Amino acid sequence: MIHRSVSCVAVLLLLVQPLHRAGAQAVTDDAQRLVGAFAGDTPLLRDLQSLTDGVGGRATGSMANARAVAWALARFREAGVDAKAEPFTMPVKWLERSASATIRGDGVEFTAAVAAMPFSAPTPAAGTTAPLLDVGYGKKEDFERLGASVRGAFLLVQQDELRDVDGLFREYAESAQIEQRAFAAGVAGVVYMGSRPYNTLYRHNVSIGAANTRPMLVMEHDAAEKALRLLRSGTRLTLTERIDIDGGGAYQAQNVIGEIRGATKPDEIVIIGAHLDSWDLGDGALDNGANVAMIIDIARQMKRLGLRPARTIRFALWNGEEQGMVGSFGYTKTHAAELDRHVMAGSVDIGCGRINGFFTGGRPEILPAVARSLAPVNGLGPFTQIDAPIVGTDNFDFMLHGVANLVANQESALYGQNYHAHSDVFAKCDPQQLRLNAAITAAVVYGFATMDVPWHRQTRADVEALMKRTDLEQQMRTFNLWDEWASGTRGRR
Ligand SMILES: [Zn+2]
């Protein structure tokens, strides 16, 4: 640990670059003090350990999630940061109690470890049994090959190993298409071969969310591969699934919002957020405990150093993210009257890999502000902004409301393989990189809370224009979010 701290200090001291612009000197000095703070022995890693090992996996609606809310409020308050839990409505409850699978054929019987996909339907206690069919990769021609035989069957989908964040977005896009074909053909359910190494299980949302009515599973890789080999050598198989779900209707969950009030423009707001909830198989370290701990530490260090930027900063720990970014959606409803004065809403949600820039949402007018805010940490670069809208985390509803939004773009590191998986635990996070990411994020937040900015909140027409000139609509369809926007239930009217 000492080694890590020392090298961290060295890196930060070398890389914090002095600026010599006379008028901005005080602000620059403050930004540098803030950035330098993360080289010290702050409680960042202790917090991450206590959230992951202590509270553990914390799906929204679970007891662990309620403990996580209390944990986060206590961390903010111990640091002297004002904080409150803000309620919002979750549309449905979905938690897996148990899931199992047995595969049988002529002279063959074996069980396979499985995870129910979020929004999977339960089965009767005795299970549901149906023929298991090889649907290959689930492409159009695979369905044509199987024809009417898929009706009432479980379809086993082959998958390649997932290695990085790009692979993850590909997996989401492909499964949305596979499920569209499968549901239209009247299948009993879909079973995905696990795409992670070492038979690791994980949760992958059913693409149509709470509208789903079928049992849906991810099966450990080796058992799924065995079943495919048997099917391909002519053995007919059936699958018996038993899925028990703790489900229900709408209920209340809570975001945790810490706040440092602005010194001269307190009514203008900058948000930096990460989601507090995680899936439950692992401990939610990379997704997204690491960035929760980071955001708490940024608030803590600002308070400790007595920094008061011009604008109010809200440190948002969202809930309900994994079920459709429901907590940040709830915030945009609760704070609708303030959204004109939200200058920027940032999210960090890609684990502990190096932050190498930001997604800036297809708004070139904010690029100069990002570059200026990164000046105190330029030595931790290079940083490259990608000026495109991105769907998949808690910037989304701010984007639909026309609020300038950023998402930290990070190297995949160990994020892809461990995403939503058993293996997303404390040891997967690189502690030194997390400290450097804290310095980068702190610089950006402080910059946006301090500098003069030229942009305004976009109108609905502006957001529609953004959709026309980018692939935003397609991304929203992949994540089952298009209809809510089109019907006016989500986003700026
Ligand atoms: Zn996440």
Coordinates of C-alpha atoms and ligand atoms in Angstrom, one line a residue:
M1 CA 0.0 0.0 0.0
I2 CA 2.8 2.4 0.9
H3 CA 4.4 1.7 -2.4
R4 CA 1.2 2.5 -4.2
S5 CA 0.7 5.8 -2.4
V6 CA 4.2 6.9 -3.0
S7 CA 4.2 6.2 -6.7
C8 CA 0.7 7.8 -6.9
V9 CA 2.0 11.0 -5.3
A10 CA 5.0 11.0 -7.6
V11 CA 2.8 10.6 -10.7
L12 CA 0.4 13.3 -9.6
L13 CA 3.0 15.8 -8.6
L14 CA 4.8 15.3 -11.9
L15 CA 1.6 15.5 -13.9
V16 CA -0.3 18.4 -12.3
Q17 CA 0.7 21.2 -14.6
P18 CA 0.8 24.7 -13.4
L19 CA -1.1 27.3 -15.4
H20 CA 0.0 30.9 -15.4
R21 CA -3.0 32.8 -16.5
A22 CA -3.2 35.8 -14.2
G23 CA -7.0 36.2 -13.8
A24 CA -7.7 32.5 -13.3
Q25 CA -4.8 31.9 -10.8
A26 CA -6.9 31.4 -7.7
V27 CA -9.3 29.0 -9.4
T28 CA -6.3 27.2 -11.0
D29 CA -4.6 26.8 -7.6
D30 CA -7.8 25.4 -6.1
A31 CA -8.2 22.9 -8.9
Q32 CA -4.6 21.8 -8.4
R33 CA -5.1 21.4 -4.6
L34 CA -8.2 19.3 -5.3
V35 CA -6.4 17.1 -8.0
G36 CA -3.4 16.7 -5.7
A37 CA -5.6 15.5 -2.8
F38 CA -6.1 12.1 -4.4
A39 CA -2.4 11.3 -4.2
G40 CA -2.8 11.2 -0.4
D41 CA -4.2 8.4 1.7
T42 CA -7.9 9.3 1.2
P43 CA -10.6 6.8 2.3
L44 CA -11.4 6.0 -1.3
L45 CA -10.3 2.4 -1.3
R46 CA -11.5 1.7 2.2
D47 CA -15.0 2.9 1.1
L48 CA -14.9 0.7 -1.9
Q49 CA -14.0 -2.3 0.2
S50 CA -16.7 -1.5 2.7
L51 CA -19.4 -1.1 0.0
T52 CA -18.4 -4.3 -1.9
D53 CA -17.3 -6.7 0.9
G54 CA -19.6 -5.2 3.5
V55 CA -22.8 -4.4 1.7
G56 CA -22.1 -6.6 -1.3
G57 CA -24.3 -6.9 -4.4
R58 CA -27.2 -4.5 -4.1
A59 CA -29.9 -4.8 -6.7
T60 CA -32.6 -2.2 -6.4
G61 CA -35.5 -3.5 -4.3
S62 CA -33.3 -5.7 -2.2
M63 CA -32.4 -5.3 1.5
A64 CA -28.8 -4.8 0.5
N65 CA -29.8 -1.9 -1.6
A66 CA -31.5 -0.2 1.3
R67 CA -28.3 -0.8 3.3
A68 CA -26.3 0.8 0.5
V69 CA -28.5 3.9 0.7
A70 CA -27.8 4.2 4.5
W71 CA -24.1 3.5 3.9
A72 CA -23.8 6.3 1.3
L73 CA -25.7 8.9 3.4
A74 CA -23.4 8.1 6.3
R75 CA -20.3 8.5 4.2
F76 CA -21.4 11.9 2.9
R77 CA -22.4 13.1 6.4
E78 CA -19.2 11.9 8.0
A79 CA -17.4 14.1 5.5
G80 CA -19.5 17.1 6.4
V81 CA -21.3 17.1 3.0
D82 CA -25.1 17.8 3.0
A83 CA -26.9 14.7 1.7
K84 CA -30.4 13.4 1.4
A85 CA -32.2 10.3 0.1
E86 CA -34.6 11.3 -2.7
P87 CA -37.4 8.9 -3.4
F88 CA -38.5 7.8 -6.9
T89 CA -40.8 5.1 -8.2
M90 CA -39.6 1.8 -9.6
P91 CA -42.2 0.4 -12.0
V92 CA -41.7 -3.3 -11.1
K93 CA -39.8 -5.4 -8.6
W94 CA -37.6 -8.1 -10.0
L95 CA -35.1 -10.1 -7.9
E96 CA -34.0 -13.7 -8.6
R97 CA -34.6 -16.1 -5.6
S98 CA -33.2 -19.2 -7.5
A99 CA -32.8 -20.6 -10.9
S100 CA -31.8 -24.1 -12.0
A101 CA -31.7 -26.1 -15.3
T102 CA -31.6 -29.8 -16.1
I103 CA -30.9 -31.1 -19.6
R104 CA -32.1 -34.6 -20.6
G105 CA -31.9 -36.7 -23.8
D106 CA -31.5 -40.4 -24.8
G107 CA -29.1 -41.7 -22.2
V108 CA -28.1 -38.2 -21.1
E109 CA -28.9 -36.1 -18.1
F110 CA -27.0 -33.2 -16.5
T111 CA -27.6 -30.0 -14.6
A112 CA -26.2 -26.7 -15.6
A113 CA -25.6 -23.6 -13.5
V114 CA -27.8 -20.7 -14.8
A115 CA -28.7 -17.2 -14.0
A116 CA -32.2 -15.8 -14.7
M117 CA -32.1 -12.8 -17.0
P118 CA -33.5 -9.6 -15.3
F119 CA -37.2 -9.4 -16.2
S120 CA -37.4 -13.2 -16.8
A121 CA -40.7 -14.7 -16.0
P122 CA -40.8 -17.3 -13.2
T123 CA -41.7 -20.9 -13.9
P124 CA -44.2 -23.1 -11.9
A125 CA -42.4 -24.7 -8.9
A126 CA -42.2 -28.0 -10.8
G127 CA -40.5 -26.2 -13.6
T128 CA -41.2 -25.8 -17.3
T129 CA -40.0 -28.5 -19.7
A130 CA -39.7 -28.0 -23.5
P131 CA -37.5 -29.2 -26.3
L132 CA -34.1 -27.5 -26.5
L133 CA -33.1 -26.5 -30.0
D134 CA -29.8 -25.3 -31.4
V135 CA -30.4 -21.8 -32.9
G136 CA -26.8 -21.1 -33.7
Y137 CA -26.0 -17.5 -33.2
G138 CA -29.7 -16.7 -33.6
K139 CA -29.4 -15.0 -37.0
K140 CA -32.2 -14.6 -39.4
E141 CA -31.1 -17.7 -41.4
D142 CA -30.9 -19.8 -38.2
F143 CA -34.6 -19.1 -37.6
E144 CA -35.4 -19.9 -41.2
R145 CA -33.6 -23.2 -40.9
L146 CA -35.6 -24.2 -37.8
G147 CA -38.9 -23.0 -39.2
A148 CA -42.0 -23.8 -37.2
S149 CA -40.2 -26.1 -34.8
V150 CA -39.2 -23.2 -32.6
R151 CA -42.8 -22.7 -31.4
G152 CA -43.0 -23.7 -27.8
A153 CA -39.3 -24.7 -27.6
F154 CA -36.3 -23.3 -25.6
L155 CA -33.7 -21.9 -28.0
L156 CA -30.0 -22.3 -27.1
V157 CA -28.0 -19.4 -28.5
Q158 CA -24.2 -19.8 -29.1
Q159 CA -22.1 -16.8 -28.1
D160 CA -18.5 -15.7 -28.6
E161 CA -16.4 -14.8 -25.6
L162 CA -16.9 -11.2 -24.5
R163 CA -13.7 -9.4 -24.1
D164 CA -14.3 -5.6 -23.8
V165 CA -16.8 -2.8 -23.8
D166 CA -17.2 -2.8 -27.6
G167 CA -18.1 -6.5 -27.3
L168 CA -20.6 -5.7 -24.6
F169 CA -22.5 -3.1 -26.8
R170 CA -22.4 -5.7 -29.6
E171 CA -23.9 -8.3 -27.3
Y172 CA -26.8 -5.9 -26.3
A173 CA -27.5 -5.1 -29.9
E174 CA -27.5 -8.7 -31.1
S175 CA -29.6 -10.1 -28.2
A176 CA -32.3 -7.4 -28.9
Q177 CA -32.5 -8.8 -32.5
I178 CA -32.4 -12.4 -31.4
E179 CA -35.2 -11.9 -28.9
Q180 CA -37.3 -10.0 -31.4
R181 CA -37.1 -13.0 -33.8
A182 CA -37.6 -15.6 -31.0
F183 CA -40.6 -13.9 -29.4
A184 CA -42.3 -13.3 -32.8
A185 CA -41.9 -17.1 -33.5
G186 CA -43.6 -18.1 -30.3
V187 CA -40.7 -19.7 -28.4
A188 CA -41.0 -20.9 -24.8
G189 CA -37.9 -19.0 -23.9
V190 CA -34.3 -18.2 -24.8
V191 CA -31.1 -19.6 -23.2
Y192 CA -27.8 -17.9 -23.9
M193 CA -24.5 -19.7 -23.7
G194 CA -22.5 -17.7 -21.2
S195 CA -20.0 -15.4 -23.0
R196 CA -17.6 -15.1 -20.1
P197 CA -14.5 -17.2 -19.3
Y198 CA -14.4 -19.8 -16.6
N199 CA -18.2 -20.5 -16.7
T200 CA -18.8 -17.2 -15.0
L201 CA -22.5 -16.3 -14.8
Y202 CA -23.9 -12.8 -15.2
R203 CA -27.1 -10.9 -15.6
H204 CA -28.1 -9.5 -19.0
N205 CA -31.5 -7.8 -19.1
V206 CA -34.2 -9.2 -21.4
S207 CA -34.3 -6.6 -24.2
I208 CA -38.0 -5.7 -23.8
G209 CA -37.7 -5.3 -20.1
A210 CA -40.8 -5.6 -17.9
A211 CA -42.9 -6.4 -20.9
N212 CA -41.3 -9.8 -21.1
T213 CA -43.5 -12.8 -20.3
R214 CA -41.1 -15.7 -20.9
P215 CA -38.5 -17.5 -18.8
M216 CA -35.0 -16.4 -19.9
L217 CA -31.6 -17.7 -18.9
V218 CA -27.9 -17.4 -19.2
M219 CA -26.2 -20.8 -18.9
E220 CA -22.6 -21.5 -17.9
H221 CA -20.5 -21.7 -21.0
D222 CA -19.2 -25.3 -20.8
A223 CA -22.7 -26.9 -20.1
A224 CA -24.2 -24.9 -23.0
E225 CA -21.4 -26.0 -25.3
K226 CA -21.9 -29.6 -24.3
A227 CA -25.6 -29.3 -25.0
L228 CA -24.8 -27.8 -28.5
R229 CA -22.4 -30.7 -29.2
L230 CA -25.0 -33.2 -28.3
L231 CA -27.7 -31.5 -30.4
R232 CA -25.3 -31.2 -33.4
S233 CA -24.5 -34.9 -33.2
G234 CA -28.1 -35.8 -33.4
T235 CA -29.2 -36.2 -29.8
R236 CA -32.6 -34.8 -29.1
L237 CA -32.7 -32.8 -25.8
T238 CA -35.3 -31.3 -23.5
L239 CA -34.6 -28.6 -20.9
T240 CA -36.3 -28.3 -17.6
E241 CA -36.1 -24.8 -16.1
R242 CA -37.0 -23.8 -12.6
I243 CA -37.0 -20.0 -11.9
D244 CA -38.3 -18.4 -8.7
I245 CA -38.6 -14.6 -8.8
D246 CA -39.3 -12.2 -6.0
G247 CA -41.5 -9.9 -8.1
G248 CA -44.2 -7.3 -7.8
G249 CA -45.5 -4.0 -8.9
A250 CA -44.4 -0.5 -8.4
Y251 CA -42.4 0.5 -5.2
Q252 CA -40.3 3.4 -3.9
A253 CA -36.5 3.4 -4.1
Q254 CA -34.1 6.2 -3.3
N255 CA -31.2 8.1 -4.9
V256 CA -28.6 9.6 -2.6
I257 CA -27.7 13.2 -3.5
G258 CA -24.8 15.0 -1.8
E259 CA -24.5 18.7 -2.4
I260 CA -21.9 21.4 -2.1
R261 CA -23.6 24.7 -2.6
G262 CA -22.1 27.2 -5.0
A263 CA -20.5 30.4 -3.7
T264 CA -21.6 32.9 -6.3
K265 CA -24.1 31.0 -8.6
P266 CA -25.8 28.6 -6.2
D267 CA -28.9 28.2 -8.4
E268 CA -26.8 26.8 -11.3
I269 CA -26.1 23.1 -10.9
V270 CA -23.4 20.7 -12.1
I271 CA -24.0 17.0 -11.5
I272 CA -21.5 14.2 -11.2
G273 CA -23.0 10.8 -10.8
A274 CA -22.5 7.1 -10.5
H275 CA -25.0 4.4 -9.8
L276 CA -25.2 2.9 -6.3
D277 CA -27.2 -0.2 -7.3
S278 CA -25.6 -3.2 -8.9
W279 CA -26.6 -6.7 -10.0
D280 CA -26.5 -9.2 -7.2
L281 CA -24.3 -12.1 -8.4
G282 CA -21.1 -10.3 -7.6
D283 CA -20.3 -7.3 -5.3
G284 CA -20.7 -4.6 -7.9
A285 CA -17.1 -3.3 -7.7
L286 CA -16.4 -2.2 -11.3
D287 CA -20.1 -1.7 -12.0
N288 CA -20.3 0.7 -10.2
G289 CA -19.0 0.7 -6.6
A290 CA -15.6 2.0 -7.6
N291 CA -17.1 5.2 -9.1
V292 CA -19.5 5.6 -6.2
A293 CA -16.6 5.6 -3.8
M294 CA -14.8 8.0 -6.1
I295 CA -17.6 10.5 -6.2
I296 CA -18.0 10.4 -2.4
D297 CA -14.3 11.1 -2.1
I298 CA -14.4 14.0 -4.5
A299 CA -17.1 15.6 -2.4
R300 CA -15.1 14.8 0.8
Q301 CA -11.9 16.3 -0.5
M302 CA -13.6 19.5 -1.7
K303 CA -15.2 19.9 1.7
R304 CA -11.9 19.1 3.5
L305 CA -10.1 21.7 1.4
G306 CA -12.9 24.3 1.9
L307 CA -13.4 24.7 -1.8
R308 CA -16.5 26.5 -2.9
P309 CA -16.9 26.7 -6.6
A310 CA -19.2 29.2 -8.2
R311 CA -22.0 26.7 -9.0
T312 CA -23.7 24.1 -6.8
I313 CA -22.3 20.6 -7.3
R314 CA -24.6 17.6 -6.8
F315 CA -22.9 14.3 -6.1
A316 CA -25.6 11.9 -7.3
L317 CA -25.6 8.2 -6.4
W318 CA -28.3 6.8 -8.5
N319 CA -30.5 3.8 -7.9
G320 CA -32.5 1.7 -10.4
E321 CA -29.8 2.2 -13.1
E322 CA -29.6 -1.5 -14.0
Q323 CA -33.4 -1.7 -14.6
G324 CA -33.5 1.2 -17.1
M325 CA -31.8 4.2 -15.5
V326 CA -34.9 4.7 -13.4
G327 CA -33.3 6.7 -10.6
S328 CA -31.8 9.4 -12.8
F329 CA -35.1 9.5 -14.8
G330 CA -36.9 10.1 -11.4
Y331 CA -34.5 12.9 -10.6
T332 CA -35.4 14.7 -13.9
K333 CA -39.1 14.5 -12.9
T334 CA -38.5 15.6 -9.3
H335 CA -36.2 18.5 -10.4
A336 CA -38.0 19.4 -13.6
A337 CA -38.3 23.1 -12.6
E338 CA -34.5 23.3 -12.1
L339 CA -33.4 21.7 -15.3
D340 CA -33.0 25.0 -17.2
R341 CA -30.3 25.8 -14.6
H342 CA -28.5 22.4 -14.9
V343 CA -25.2 23.3 -16.7
M344 CA -23.9 19.8 -17.0
A345 CA -24.7 16.2 -15.8
G346 CA -21.7 13.8 -15.8
S347 CA -21.6 10.1 -15.3
V348 CA -18.8 7.6 -14.6
D349 CA -19.8 4.0 -15.1
I350 CA -17.1 2.0 -16.8
G351 CA -15.2 0.5 -13.9
C352 CA -11.6 1.2 -13.0
G353 CA -9.9 1.5 -16.4
R354 CA -8.1 4.7 -17.3
I355 CA -10.3 7.6 -18.2
N356 CA -9.1 8.5 -21.7
G357 CA -11.6 11.2 -22.5
F358 CA -15.3 11.9 -22.4
F359 CA -18.4 11.3 -24.5
T360 CA -19.7 14.8 -25.1
G361 CA -23.1 13.9 -26.4
G362 CA -23.0 15.4 -29.9
R363 CA -22.7 18.9 -28.7
P364 CA -19.5 20.5 -30.1
E365 CA -20.1 23.7 -28.1
I366 CA -19.1 22.0 -24.9
L367 CA -15.8 20.6 -26.2
P368 CA -13.7 23.7 -25.3
A369 CA -15.0 23.6 -21.7
V370 CA -14.0 19.9 -21.4
A371 CA -10.5 20.7 -22.7
R372 CA -10.1 23.7 -20.3
S373 CA -11.3 21.7 -17.3
L374 CA -8.8 18.9 -18.0
A375 CA -5.8 21.3 -18.1
P376 CA -4.8 20.6 -14.4
V377 CA -4.5 16.9 -15.2
N378 CA -3.2 17.1 -18.8
G379 CA -0.2 15.0 -17.8
L380 CA -2.6 12.1 -17.1
G381 CA -3.7 12.2 -20.7
P382 CA -3.8 12.1 -23.6
F383 CA -7.5 12.7 -23.5
T384 CA -9.7 12.4 -26.6
Q385 CA -13.3 13.5 -26.6
I386 CA -15.9 11.5 -28.6
D387 CA -18.6 14.0 -29.5
A388 CA -21.4 11.4 -29.8
P389 CA -24.5 10.6 -27.7
I390 CA -24.2 7.4 -25.7
V391 CA -27.1 5.4 -24.3
G392 CA -26.6 3.0 -21.4
T393 CA -26.1 5.0 -18.2
D394 CA -27.4 7.9 -16.2
N395 CA -26.6 10.7 -18.6
F396 CA -29.5 9.5 -20.7
D397 CA -32.5 11.4 -19.2
F398 CA -30.5 14.6 -19.0
M399 CA -29.7 14.2 -22.7
L400 CA -33.4 13.8 -23.5
H401 CA -34.0 16.9 -21.4
G402 CA -31.4 18.9 -23.4
V403 CA -29.0 19.2 -20.5
A404 CA -25.3 19.1 -21.5
N405 CA -24.0 15.7 -20.4
L406 CA -20.7 13.8 -20.2
V407 CA -19.8 10.2 -19.8
A408 CA -16.3 9.2 -18.9
N409 CA -14.8 7.1 -21.6
Q410 CA -12.5 4.4 -20.0
E411 CA -10.2 1.7 -21.1
S412 CA -12.0 -1.6 -20.8
A413 CA -9.4 -3.1 -18.4
L414 CA -11.3 -5.9 -16.6
Y415 CA -14.7 -4.3 -17.1
G416 CA -16.0 -6.5 -20.0
Q417 CA -15.4 -10.0 -18.6
N418 CA -16.7 -9.1 -15.2
Y419 CA -19.7 -7.0 -16.3
H420 CA -22.8 -7.9 -14.1
A421 CA -21.0 -11.1 -13.2
H422 CA -20.1 -13.2 -10.1
S423 CA -16.6 -12.0 -10.6
D424 CA -17.3 -8.3 -10.3
V425 CA -15.5 -8.0 -6.9
F426 CA -13.2 -5.6 -5.1
A427 CA -9.9 -7.2 -6.3
K428 CA -10.9 -6.5 -10.0
C429 CA -10.4 -2.7 -9.4
D430 CA -7.0 -1.2 -10.0
P431 CA -6.7 1.0 -6.9
Q432 CA -4.0 3.3 -8.4
Q433 CA -5.9 3.9 -11.6
L434 CA -9.0 4.7 -9.5
R435 CA -7.1 7.4 -7.7
L436 CA -5.9 8.9 -11.0
N437 CA -9.5 8.7 -12.3
A438 CA -10.7 10.6 -9.2
A439 CA -8.2 13.4 -10.0
I440 CA -9.4 13.6 -13.6
T441 CA -13.1 13.5 -12.7
A442 CA -12.6 16.1 -9.9
A443 CA -10.8 18.4 -12.4
V444 CA -13.7 18.2 -14.8
V445 CA -16.4 18.7 -12.2
Y446 CA -14.6 21.6 -10.6
G447 CA -14.0 23.2 -14.0
F448 CA -17.6 23.0 -15.1
A449 CA -18.7 24.4 -11.7
T450 CA -16.4 27.3 -12.1
M451 CA -15.9 28.5 -15.6
D452 CA -18.2 30.7 -17.8
V453 CA -20.1 28.6 -20.3
P454 CA -21.8 29.6 -23.5
W455 CA -24.4 26.9 -24.0
H456 CA -28.1 26.6 -22.9
R457 CA -30.5 23.8 -22.4
Q458 CA -31.7 22.3 -25.7
T459 CA -35.3 22.3 -26.8
R460 CA -37.1 19.1 -27.8
A461 CA -36.5 20.2 -31.4
D462 CA -32.8 20.4 -30.7
V463 CA -32.8 16.9 -29.2
E464 CA -34.8 15.6 -32.2
A465 CA -32.2 17.1 -34.5
L466 CA -29.5 15.3 -32.5
M467 CA -31.3 12.0 -33.0
K468 CA -31.5 12.7 -36.8
R469 CA -27.8 13.4 -37.2
T470 CA -26.5 10.5 -35.0
D471 CA -27.4 6.9 -34.2
L472 CA -29.2 7.9 -31.0
E473 CA -32.5 6.6 -32.1
Q474 CA -31.0 3.2 -32.9
Q475 CA -29.3 3.0 -29.5
M476 CA -32.5 3.9 -27.8
R477 CA -34.4 1.1 -29.7
T478 CA -31.7 -1.4 -28.7
F479 CA -32.2 -0.5 -25.0
N480 CA -36.0 -0.5 -25.3
L481 CA -36.2 3.3 -24.6
W482 CA -37.6 4.7 -27.8
D483 CA -41.3 4.3 -27.2
E484 CA -41.1 6.3 -23.9
W485 CA -39.5 9.2 -25.7
A486 CA -41.8 9.0 -28.7
S487 CA -44.9 8.9 -26.5
G488 CA -43.7 11.9 -24.4
T489 CA -43.5 10.0 -21.1
R490 CA -39.7 10.4 -21.0
G491 CA -37.6 13.4 -22.0
R492 CA -38.3 17.1 -22.8
R493 CA -41.8 17.7 -24.1
Ligands
ZN1 ZN -23.2 0.5 -14.6

